mmCIF file of C-alpha atoms in Angstrom:
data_model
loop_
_atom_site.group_PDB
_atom_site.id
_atom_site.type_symbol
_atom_site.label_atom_id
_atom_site.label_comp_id
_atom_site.label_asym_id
_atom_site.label_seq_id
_atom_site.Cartn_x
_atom_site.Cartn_y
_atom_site.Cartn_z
ATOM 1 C CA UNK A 10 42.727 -17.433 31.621
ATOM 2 C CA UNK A 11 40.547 -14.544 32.295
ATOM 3 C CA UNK A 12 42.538 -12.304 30.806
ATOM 4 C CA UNK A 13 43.471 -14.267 27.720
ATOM 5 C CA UNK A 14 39.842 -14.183 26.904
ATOM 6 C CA UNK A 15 39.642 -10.759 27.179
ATOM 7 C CA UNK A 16 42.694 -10.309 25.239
ATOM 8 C CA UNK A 17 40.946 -12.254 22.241
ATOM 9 C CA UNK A 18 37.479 -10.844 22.379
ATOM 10 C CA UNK A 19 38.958 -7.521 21.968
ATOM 11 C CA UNK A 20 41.226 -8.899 19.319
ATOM 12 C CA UNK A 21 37.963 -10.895 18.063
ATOM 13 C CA UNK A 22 36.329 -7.010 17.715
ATOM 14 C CA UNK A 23 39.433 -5.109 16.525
ATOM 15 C CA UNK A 24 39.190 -7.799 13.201
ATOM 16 C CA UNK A 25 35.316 -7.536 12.699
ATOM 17 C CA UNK A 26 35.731 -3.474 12.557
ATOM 18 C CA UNK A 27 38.481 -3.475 10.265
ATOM 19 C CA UNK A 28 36.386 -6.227 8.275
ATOM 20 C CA UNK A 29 33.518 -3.411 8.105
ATOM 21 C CA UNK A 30 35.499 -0.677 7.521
ATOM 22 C CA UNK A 31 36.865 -2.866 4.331
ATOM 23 C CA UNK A 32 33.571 -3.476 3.028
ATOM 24 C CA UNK A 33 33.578 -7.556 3.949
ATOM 25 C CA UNK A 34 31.212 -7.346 6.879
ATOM 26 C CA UNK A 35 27.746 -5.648 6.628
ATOM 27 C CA UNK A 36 27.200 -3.111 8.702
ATOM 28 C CA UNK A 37 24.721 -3.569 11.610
ATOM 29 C CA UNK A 38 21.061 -1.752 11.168
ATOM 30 C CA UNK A 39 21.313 1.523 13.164
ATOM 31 C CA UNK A 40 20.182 0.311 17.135
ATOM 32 C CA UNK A 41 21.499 -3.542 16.468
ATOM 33 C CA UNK A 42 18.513 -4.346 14.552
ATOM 34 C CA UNK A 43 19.059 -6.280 11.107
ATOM 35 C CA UNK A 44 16.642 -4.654 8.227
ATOM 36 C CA UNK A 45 14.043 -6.698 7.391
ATOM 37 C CA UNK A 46 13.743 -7.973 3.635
ATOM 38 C CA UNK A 47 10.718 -5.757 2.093
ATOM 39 C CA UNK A 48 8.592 -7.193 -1.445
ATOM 40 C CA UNK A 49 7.529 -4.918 -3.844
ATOM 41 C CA UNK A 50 6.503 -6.406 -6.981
ATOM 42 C CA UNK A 51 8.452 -9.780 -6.362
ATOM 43 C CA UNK A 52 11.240 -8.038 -5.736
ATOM 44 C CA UNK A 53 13.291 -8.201 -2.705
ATOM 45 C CA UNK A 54 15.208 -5.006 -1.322
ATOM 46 C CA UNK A 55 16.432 -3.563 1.710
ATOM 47 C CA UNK A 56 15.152 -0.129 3.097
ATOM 48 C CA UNK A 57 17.568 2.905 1.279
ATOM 49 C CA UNK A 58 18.596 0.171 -2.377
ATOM 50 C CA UNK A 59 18.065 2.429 -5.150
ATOM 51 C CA UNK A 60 15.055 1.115 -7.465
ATOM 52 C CA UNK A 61 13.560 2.206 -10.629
ATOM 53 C CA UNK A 62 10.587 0.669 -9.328
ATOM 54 C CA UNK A 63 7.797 2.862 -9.159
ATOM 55 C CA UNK A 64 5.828 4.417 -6.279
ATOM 56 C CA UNK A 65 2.597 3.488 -5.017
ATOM 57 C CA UNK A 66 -0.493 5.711 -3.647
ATOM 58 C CA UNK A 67 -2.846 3.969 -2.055
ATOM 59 C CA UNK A 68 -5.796 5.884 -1.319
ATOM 60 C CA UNK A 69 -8.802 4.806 1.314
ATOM 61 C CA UNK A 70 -11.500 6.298 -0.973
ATOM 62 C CA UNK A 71 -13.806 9.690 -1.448
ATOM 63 C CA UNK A 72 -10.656 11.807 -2.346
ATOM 64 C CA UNK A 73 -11.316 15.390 -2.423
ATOM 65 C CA UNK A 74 -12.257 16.009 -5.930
ATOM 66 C CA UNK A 75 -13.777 19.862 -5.232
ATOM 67 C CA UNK A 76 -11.098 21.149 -3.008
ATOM 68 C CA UNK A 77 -7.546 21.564 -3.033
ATOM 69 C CA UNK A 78 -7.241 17.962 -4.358
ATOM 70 C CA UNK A 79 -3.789 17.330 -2.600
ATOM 71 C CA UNK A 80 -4.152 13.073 -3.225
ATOM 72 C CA UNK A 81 -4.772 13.924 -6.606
ATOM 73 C CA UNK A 82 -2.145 16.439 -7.555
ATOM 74 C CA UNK A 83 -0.057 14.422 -6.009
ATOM 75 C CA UNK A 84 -0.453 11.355 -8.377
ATOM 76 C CA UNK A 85 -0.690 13.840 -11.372
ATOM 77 C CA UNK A 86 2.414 14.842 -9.899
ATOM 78 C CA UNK A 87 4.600 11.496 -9.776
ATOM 79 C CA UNK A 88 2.838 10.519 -13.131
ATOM 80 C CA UNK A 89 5.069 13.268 -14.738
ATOM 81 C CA UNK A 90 2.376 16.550 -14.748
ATOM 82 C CA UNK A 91 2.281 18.041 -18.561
ATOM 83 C CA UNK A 92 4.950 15.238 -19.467
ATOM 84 C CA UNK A 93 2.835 12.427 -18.227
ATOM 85 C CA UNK A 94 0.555 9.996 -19.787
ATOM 86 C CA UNK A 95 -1.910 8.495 -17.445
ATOM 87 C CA UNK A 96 -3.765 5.681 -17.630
ATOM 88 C CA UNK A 97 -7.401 5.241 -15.754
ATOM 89 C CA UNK A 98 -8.353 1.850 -15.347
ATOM 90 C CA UNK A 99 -12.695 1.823 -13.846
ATOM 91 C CA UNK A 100 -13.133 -1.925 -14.128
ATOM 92 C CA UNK A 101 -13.990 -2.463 -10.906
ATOM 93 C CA UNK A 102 -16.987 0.158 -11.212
ATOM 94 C CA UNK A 103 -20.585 -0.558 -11.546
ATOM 95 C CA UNK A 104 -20.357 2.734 -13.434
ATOM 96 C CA UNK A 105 -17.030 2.338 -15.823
ATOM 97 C CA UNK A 106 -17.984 5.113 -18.259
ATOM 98 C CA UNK A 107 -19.023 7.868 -15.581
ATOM 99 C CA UNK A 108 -16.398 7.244 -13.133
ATOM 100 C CA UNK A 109 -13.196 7.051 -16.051
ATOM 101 C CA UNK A 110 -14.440 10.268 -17.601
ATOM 102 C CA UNK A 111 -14.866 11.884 -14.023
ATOM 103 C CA UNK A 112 -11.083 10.571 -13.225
ATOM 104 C CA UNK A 113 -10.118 11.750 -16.963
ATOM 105 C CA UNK A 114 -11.349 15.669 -16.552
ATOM 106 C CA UNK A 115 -10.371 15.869 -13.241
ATOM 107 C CA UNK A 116 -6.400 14.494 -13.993
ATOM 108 C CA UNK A 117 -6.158 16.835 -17.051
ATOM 109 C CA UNK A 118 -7.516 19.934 -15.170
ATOM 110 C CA UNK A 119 -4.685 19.335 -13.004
ATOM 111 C CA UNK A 120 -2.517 19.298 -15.688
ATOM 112 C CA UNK A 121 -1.968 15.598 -16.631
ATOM 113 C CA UNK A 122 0.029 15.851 -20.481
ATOM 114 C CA UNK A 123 -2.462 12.837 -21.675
ATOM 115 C CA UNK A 124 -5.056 10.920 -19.955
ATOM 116 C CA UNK A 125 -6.829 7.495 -21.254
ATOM 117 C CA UNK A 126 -9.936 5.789 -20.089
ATOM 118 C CA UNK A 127 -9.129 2.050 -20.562
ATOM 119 C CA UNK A 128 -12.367 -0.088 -22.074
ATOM 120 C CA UNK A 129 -11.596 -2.895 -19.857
ATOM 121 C CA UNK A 130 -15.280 -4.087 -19.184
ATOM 122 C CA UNK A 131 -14.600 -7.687 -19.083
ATOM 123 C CA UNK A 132 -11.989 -10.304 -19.677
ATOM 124 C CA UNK A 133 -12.429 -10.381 -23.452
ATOM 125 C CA UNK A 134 -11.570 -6.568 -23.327
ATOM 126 C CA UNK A 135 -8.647 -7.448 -21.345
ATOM 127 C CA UNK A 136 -7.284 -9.492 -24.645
ATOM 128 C CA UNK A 137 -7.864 -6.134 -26.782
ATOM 129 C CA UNK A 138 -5.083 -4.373 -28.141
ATOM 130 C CA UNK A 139 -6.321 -0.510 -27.598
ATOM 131 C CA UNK A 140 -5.806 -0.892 -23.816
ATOM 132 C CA UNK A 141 -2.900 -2.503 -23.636
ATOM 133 C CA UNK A 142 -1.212 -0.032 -26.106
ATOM 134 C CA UNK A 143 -2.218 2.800 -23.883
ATOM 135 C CA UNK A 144 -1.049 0.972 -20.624
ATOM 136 C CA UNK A 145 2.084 -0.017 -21.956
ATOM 137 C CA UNK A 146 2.581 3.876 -22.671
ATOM 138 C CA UNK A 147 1.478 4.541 -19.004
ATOM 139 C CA UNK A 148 3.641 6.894 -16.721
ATOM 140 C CA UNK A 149 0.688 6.688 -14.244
ATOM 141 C CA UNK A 150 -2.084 3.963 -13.647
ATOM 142 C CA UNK A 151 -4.877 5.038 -11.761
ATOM 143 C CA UNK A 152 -7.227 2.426 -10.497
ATOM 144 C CA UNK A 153 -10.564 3.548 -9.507
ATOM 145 C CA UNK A 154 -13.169 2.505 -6.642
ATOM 146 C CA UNK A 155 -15.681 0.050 -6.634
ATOM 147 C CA UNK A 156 -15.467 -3.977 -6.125
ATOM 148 C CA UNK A 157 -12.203 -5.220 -5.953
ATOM 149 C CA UNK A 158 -13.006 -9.386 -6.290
ATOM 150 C CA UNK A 159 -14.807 -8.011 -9.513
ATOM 151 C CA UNK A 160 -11.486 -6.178 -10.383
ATOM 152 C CA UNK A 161 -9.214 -9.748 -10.039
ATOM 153 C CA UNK A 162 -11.946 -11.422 -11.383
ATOM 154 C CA UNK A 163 -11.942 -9.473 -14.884
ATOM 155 C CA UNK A 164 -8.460 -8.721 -14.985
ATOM 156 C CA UNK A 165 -6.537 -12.090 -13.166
ATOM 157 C CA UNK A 166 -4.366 -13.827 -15.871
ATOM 158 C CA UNK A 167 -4.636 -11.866 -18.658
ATOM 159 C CA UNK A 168 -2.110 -9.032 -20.341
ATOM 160 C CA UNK A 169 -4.092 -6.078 -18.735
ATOM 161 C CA UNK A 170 -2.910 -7.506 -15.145
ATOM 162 C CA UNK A 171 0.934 -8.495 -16.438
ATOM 163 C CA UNK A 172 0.849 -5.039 -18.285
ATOM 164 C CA UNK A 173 0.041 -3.241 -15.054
ATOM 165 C CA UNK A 174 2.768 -5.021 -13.016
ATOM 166 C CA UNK A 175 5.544 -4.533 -15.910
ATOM 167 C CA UNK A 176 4.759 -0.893 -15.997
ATOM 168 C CA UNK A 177 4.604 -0.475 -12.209
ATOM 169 C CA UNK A 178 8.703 -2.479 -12.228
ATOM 170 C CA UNK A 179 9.897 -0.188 -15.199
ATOM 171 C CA UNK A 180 8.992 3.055 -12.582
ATOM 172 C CA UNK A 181 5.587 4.155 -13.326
ATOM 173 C CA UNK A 182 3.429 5.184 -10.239
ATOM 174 C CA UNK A 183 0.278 3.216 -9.446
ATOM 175 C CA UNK A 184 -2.265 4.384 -7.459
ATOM 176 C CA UNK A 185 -5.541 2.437 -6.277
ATOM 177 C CA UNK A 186 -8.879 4.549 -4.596
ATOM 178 C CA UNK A 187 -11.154 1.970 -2.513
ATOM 179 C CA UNK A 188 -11.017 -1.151 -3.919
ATOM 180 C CA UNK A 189 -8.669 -0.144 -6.334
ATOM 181 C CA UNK A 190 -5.971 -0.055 -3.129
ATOM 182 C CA UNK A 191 -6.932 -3.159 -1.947
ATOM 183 C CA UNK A 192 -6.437 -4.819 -5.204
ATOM 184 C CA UNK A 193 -2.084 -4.096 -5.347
ATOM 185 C CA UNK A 194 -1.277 -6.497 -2.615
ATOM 186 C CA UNK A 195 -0.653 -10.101 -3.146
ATOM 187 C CA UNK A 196 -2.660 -10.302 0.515
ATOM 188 C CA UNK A 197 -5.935 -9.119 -0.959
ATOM 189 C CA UNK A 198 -8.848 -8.205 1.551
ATOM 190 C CA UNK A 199 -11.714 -9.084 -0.556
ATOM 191 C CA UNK A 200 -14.954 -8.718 1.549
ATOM 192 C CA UNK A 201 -15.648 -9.058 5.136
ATOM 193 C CA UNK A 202 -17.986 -7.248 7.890
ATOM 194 C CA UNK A 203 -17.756 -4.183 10.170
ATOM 195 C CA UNK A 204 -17.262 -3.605 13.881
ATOM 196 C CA UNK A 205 -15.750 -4.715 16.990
ATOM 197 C CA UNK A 206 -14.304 -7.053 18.423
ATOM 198 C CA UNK A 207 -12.121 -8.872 15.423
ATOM 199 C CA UNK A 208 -14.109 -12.301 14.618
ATOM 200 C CA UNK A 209 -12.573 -15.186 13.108
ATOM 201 C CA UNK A 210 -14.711 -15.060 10.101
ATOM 202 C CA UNK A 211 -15.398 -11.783 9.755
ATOM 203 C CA UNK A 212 -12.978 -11.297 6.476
ATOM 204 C CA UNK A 213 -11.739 -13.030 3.326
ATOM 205 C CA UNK A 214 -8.612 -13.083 1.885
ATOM 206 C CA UNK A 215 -8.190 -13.246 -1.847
ATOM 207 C CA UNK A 216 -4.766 -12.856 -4.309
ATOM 208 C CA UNK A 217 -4.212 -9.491 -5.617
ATOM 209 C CA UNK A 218 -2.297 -7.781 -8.036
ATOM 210 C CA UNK A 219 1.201 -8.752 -6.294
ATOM 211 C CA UNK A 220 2.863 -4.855 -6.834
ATOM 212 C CA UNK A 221 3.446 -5.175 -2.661
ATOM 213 C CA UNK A 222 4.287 -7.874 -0.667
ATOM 214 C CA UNK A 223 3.771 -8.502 2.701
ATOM 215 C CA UNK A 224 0.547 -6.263 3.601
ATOM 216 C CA UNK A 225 -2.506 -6.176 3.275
ATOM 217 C CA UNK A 226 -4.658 -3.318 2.920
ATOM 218 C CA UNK A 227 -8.095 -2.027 3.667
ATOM 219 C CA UNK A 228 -9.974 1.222 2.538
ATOM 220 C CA UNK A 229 -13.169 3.306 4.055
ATOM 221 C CA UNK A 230 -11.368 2.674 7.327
ATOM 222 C CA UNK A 231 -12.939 4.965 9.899
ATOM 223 C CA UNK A 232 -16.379 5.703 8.102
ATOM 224 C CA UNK A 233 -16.499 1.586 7.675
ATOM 225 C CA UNK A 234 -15.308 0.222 10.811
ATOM 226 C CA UNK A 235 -13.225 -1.879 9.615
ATOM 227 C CA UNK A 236 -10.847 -1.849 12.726
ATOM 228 C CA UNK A 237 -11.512 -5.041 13.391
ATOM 229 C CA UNK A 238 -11.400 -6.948 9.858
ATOM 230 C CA UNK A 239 -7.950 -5.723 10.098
ATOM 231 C CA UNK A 240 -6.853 -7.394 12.885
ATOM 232 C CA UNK A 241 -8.969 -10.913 12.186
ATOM 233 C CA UNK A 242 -6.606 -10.917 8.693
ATOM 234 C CA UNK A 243 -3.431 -10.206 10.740
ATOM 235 C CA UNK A 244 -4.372 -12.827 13.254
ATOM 236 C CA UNK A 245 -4.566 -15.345 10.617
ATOM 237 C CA UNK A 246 -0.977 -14.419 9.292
ATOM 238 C CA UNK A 247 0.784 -12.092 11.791
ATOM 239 C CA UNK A 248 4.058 -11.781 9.179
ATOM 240 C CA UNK A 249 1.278 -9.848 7.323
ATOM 241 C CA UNK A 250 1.016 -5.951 8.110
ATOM 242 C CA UNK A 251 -1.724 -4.327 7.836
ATOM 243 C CA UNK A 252 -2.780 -0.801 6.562
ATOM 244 C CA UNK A 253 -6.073 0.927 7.425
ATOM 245 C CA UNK A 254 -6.950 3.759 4.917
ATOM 246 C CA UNK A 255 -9.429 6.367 6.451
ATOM 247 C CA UNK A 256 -10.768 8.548 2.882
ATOM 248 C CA UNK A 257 -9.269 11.491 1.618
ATOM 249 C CA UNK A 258 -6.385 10.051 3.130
ATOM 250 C CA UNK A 259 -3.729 8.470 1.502
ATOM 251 C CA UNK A 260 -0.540 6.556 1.400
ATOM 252 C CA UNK A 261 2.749 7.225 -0.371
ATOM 253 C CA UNK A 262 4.911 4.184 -0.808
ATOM 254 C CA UNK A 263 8.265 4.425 -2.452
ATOM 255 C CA UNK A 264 10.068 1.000 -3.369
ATOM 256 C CA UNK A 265 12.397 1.283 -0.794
ATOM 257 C CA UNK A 266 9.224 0.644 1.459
ATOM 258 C CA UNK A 267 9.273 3.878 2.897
ATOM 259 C CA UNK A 268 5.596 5.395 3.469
ATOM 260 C CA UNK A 269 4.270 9.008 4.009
ATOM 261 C CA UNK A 270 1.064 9.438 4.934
ATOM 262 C CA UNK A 271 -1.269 12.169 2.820
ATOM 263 C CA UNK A 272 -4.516 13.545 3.433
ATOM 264 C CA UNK A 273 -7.065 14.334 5.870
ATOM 265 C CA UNK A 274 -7.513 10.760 7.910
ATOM 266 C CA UNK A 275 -5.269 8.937 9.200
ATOM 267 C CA UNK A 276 -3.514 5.595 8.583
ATOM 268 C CA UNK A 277 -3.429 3.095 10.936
ATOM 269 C CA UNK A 278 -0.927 0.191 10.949
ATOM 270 C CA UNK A 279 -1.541 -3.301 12.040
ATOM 271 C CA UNK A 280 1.781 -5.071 12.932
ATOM 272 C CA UNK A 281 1.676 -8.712 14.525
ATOM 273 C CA UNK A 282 4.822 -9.514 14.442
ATOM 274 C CA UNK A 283 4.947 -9.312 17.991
ATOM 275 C CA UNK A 284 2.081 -11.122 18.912
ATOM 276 C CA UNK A 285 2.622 -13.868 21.677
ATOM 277 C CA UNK A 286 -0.609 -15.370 21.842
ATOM 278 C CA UNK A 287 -3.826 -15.378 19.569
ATOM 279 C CA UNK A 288 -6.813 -18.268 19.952
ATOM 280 C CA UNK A 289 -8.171 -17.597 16.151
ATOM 281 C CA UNK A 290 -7.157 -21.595 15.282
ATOM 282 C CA UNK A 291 -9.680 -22.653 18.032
ATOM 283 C CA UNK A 292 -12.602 -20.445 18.725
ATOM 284 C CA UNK A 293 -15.298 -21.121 16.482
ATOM 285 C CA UNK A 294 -16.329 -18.638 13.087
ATOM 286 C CA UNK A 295 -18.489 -15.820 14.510
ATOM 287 C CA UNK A 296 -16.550 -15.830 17.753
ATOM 288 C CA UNK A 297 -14.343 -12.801 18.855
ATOM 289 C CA UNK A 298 -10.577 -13.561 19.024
ATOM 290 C CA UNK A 299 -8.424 -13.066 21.804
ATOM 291 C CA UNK A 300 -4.981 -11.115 20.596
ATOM 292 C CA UNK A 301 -1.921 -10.652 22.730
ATOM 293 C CA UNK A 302 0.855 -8.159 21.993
ATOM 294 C CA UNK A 303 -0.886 -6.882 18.973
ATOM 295 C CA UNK A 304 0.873 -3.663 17.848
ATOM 296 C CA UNK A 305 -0.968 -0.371 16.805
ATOM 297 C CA UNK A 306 0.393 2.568 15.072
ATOM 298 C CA UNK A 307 -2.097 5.668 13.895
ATOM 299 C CA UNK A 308 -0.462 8.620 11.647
ATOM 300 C CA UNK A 309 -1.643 11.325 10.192
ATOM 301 C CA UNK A 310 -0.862 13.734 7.613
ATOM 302 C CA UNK A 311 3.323 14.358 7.045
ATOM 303 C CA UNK A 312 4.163 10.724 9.384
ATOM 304 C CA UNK A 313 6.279 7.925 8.058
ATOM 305 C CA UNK A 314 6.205 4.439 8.302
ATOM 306 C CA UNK A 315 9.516 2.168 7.909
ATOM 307 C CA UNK A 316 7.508 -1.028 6.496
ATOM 308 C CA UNK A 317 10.753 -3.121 6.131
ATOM 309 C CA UNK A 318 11.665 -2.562 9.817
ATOM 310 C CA UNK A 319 8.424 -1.826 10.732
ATOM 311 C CA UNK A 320 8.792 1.635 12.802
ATOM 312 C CA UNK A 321 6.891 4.851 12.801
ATOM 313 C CA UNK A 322 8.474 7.853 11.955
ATOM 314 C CA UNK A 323 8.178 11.699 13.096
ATOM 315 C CA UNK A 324 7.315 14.109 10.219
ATOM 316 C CA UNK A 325 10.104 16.463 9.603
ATOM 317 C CA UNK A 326 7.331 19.717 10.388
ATOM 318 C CA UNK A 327 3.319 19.178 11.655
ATOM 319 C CA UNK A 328 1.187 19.906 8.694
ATOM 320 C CA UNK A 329 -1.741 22.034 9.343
ATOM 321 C CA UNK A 330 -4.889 19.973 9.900
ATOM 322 C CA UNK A 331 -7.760 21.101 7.375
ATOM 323 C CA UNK A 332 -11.094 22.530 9.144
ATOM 324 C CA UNK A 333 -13.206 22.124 6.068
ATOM 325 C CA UNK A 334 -14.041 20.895 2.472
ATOM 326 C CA UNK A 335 -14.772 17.204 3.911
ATOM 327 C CA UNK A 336 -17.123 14.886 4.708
ATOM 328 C CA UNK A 337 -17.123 11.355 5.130
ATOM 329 C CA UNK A 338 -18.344 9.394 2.187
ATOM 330 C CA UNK A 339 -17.861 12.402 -0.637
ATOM 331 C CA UNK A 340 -17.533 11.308 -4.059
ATOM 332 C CA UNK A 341 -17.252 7.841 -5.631
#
């Protein structure tokens, strides 16, 4: 009997590799693990799928705007350079005007082929044609700094959001600065406090844009510390992961879910999946929450991050870490 088991589990293996090699069995992740499904803009896919969807560059705020500018030539960049036609959306502003014409001299000196300021003030503006005309052109969208519940508030429901979300799916790159990165996740961090330890009320969640599933993300990281916002939201939902933003530091994520990490910061990624024990459902609102098995990942400059199988990657070569040219809280 022994042997007759044998006999079939090796016949039992034999069959499942010819099935593979035949293209009627999937073929196991690399390491046994099965890829996880990964959301961008509603739309499921598995790490490597081939997407016209477009990238995303989510940026933690005060981006070099006097130096070498590497965030933004990079958006200039994926928005097409002299072939491009970006779009700047300041809504979220207290200072629409100055901060769109800031975005508008500064894209175009790096060589952006046509840059708009949308006049997207309020929700009636939203309804206007002008804006929607130029965001329906859009290679780019750039959305600035500022308050992000503002941002959902003007723009939630109306053709300017829709518009922005139909461009991103037909491949144009979308980048968000501050609040402007919060705002793309459906997971939207939209106020909370500073410090340490993580409290159970010491953030709010609110619906975002929807261009990435699955995350959540937070901006001003280091300067802010916001460490611990970040791990009260994933305590609340550890399927969620979360992305810390230090400024001038950015990240670059394709649809496939694959992120590089830009800039002078670092990113650091929140993943819960693996949590085994958290007491946030029973300690009361100002109390600090007891995590277990919380896992921490900090990159840098040229790292990757695998968000469908959530796994940090090795750059392919160390990039040289900058000296000088920044400061914490530069710009707006």
């Amino acid at each position: 009997m022994p042997a007759l088991r044998a006999s079939r589990r090796a016949q039992g293996r034999a069959s499942e590799l010819e099935g593979r090699r035949s293209g009627a069995l999937p073929t196991p992740h690399p390491g046994g693990r099965r890829q996880r499904a990964f959301r961008m803009g509603g739309v499921e896919r598995q790490r490597g799928d081939v997407s016209s969807q477009g990238t995303l560059l989510l940026i933690g705020g005060a981006e070099d705007k006097v130096g070498s500018k590497v965030i933004l030539s990079r958006f200039v960049q994926l928005a097409g350079g002299a072939a491009g036609r970006i779009a700047i959306l300041a809504t979220a502003s207290s200072f629409q005007d100055l901060v769109g014409q800031r975005y508008q001299a500064l894209f175009t000196a790096l060589g952006a082929g046509h840059v708009d300021v949308l006049r997207v003030g309020d929700r009636a503006q939203a309804l206007h044609e002008e804006p929607r005309a130029q965001l329906a052109a859009a290679t780019g969208i750039f959305i600035t700094g500022g308050d992000q519940l503002k941002l959902t508030a003007m723009l939630g429901g109306t053709p300017i959001a829709e518009l922005i979300r139909q461009r991103h799916r037909a491949g144009a790159v979308v980048a968000g600065t501050s609040a402007g990165a919060s705002v793309v996740a459906d997971h939207m961090m939209a106020y909370g406090a500073s410090g340490i330890p993580p409290r159970k009320a010491m953030m709010h969640f609110g619906p975002g844009l929807g261009l990435i599933r699955g995350v959540v993300v937070d901006q001003h990281f280091g300067a802010r510390g916001r460490a611990g916002r970040l791990m009260t939201a994933i305590a609340h939902n550890p399927e969620l992961l979360g992305i810390g933003l230090d400024e001038d530091t950015a990240a670059e994520i394709e649809a496939s879910g694959w992120m590089t990490v830009l800039g002078r910061g670092s990113v650091l990624i929140v993943d819960g999946a693996h949590i085994t024990y958290t007491d946030i459902h029973n300690v009361p609102d100002h109390a600090p929450l007891a995590i277990f098995d919380m896992r921490i990942h900090v990159l840098s400059a040229g790292y990757h991050y695998d968000i469908p199988n959530r796994a940090p990657h090795l750059p392919k070569e160390t990039a040289p870490f900058p000296e000088t040219g920044y400061v914490w809280g530069e710009g707006i």
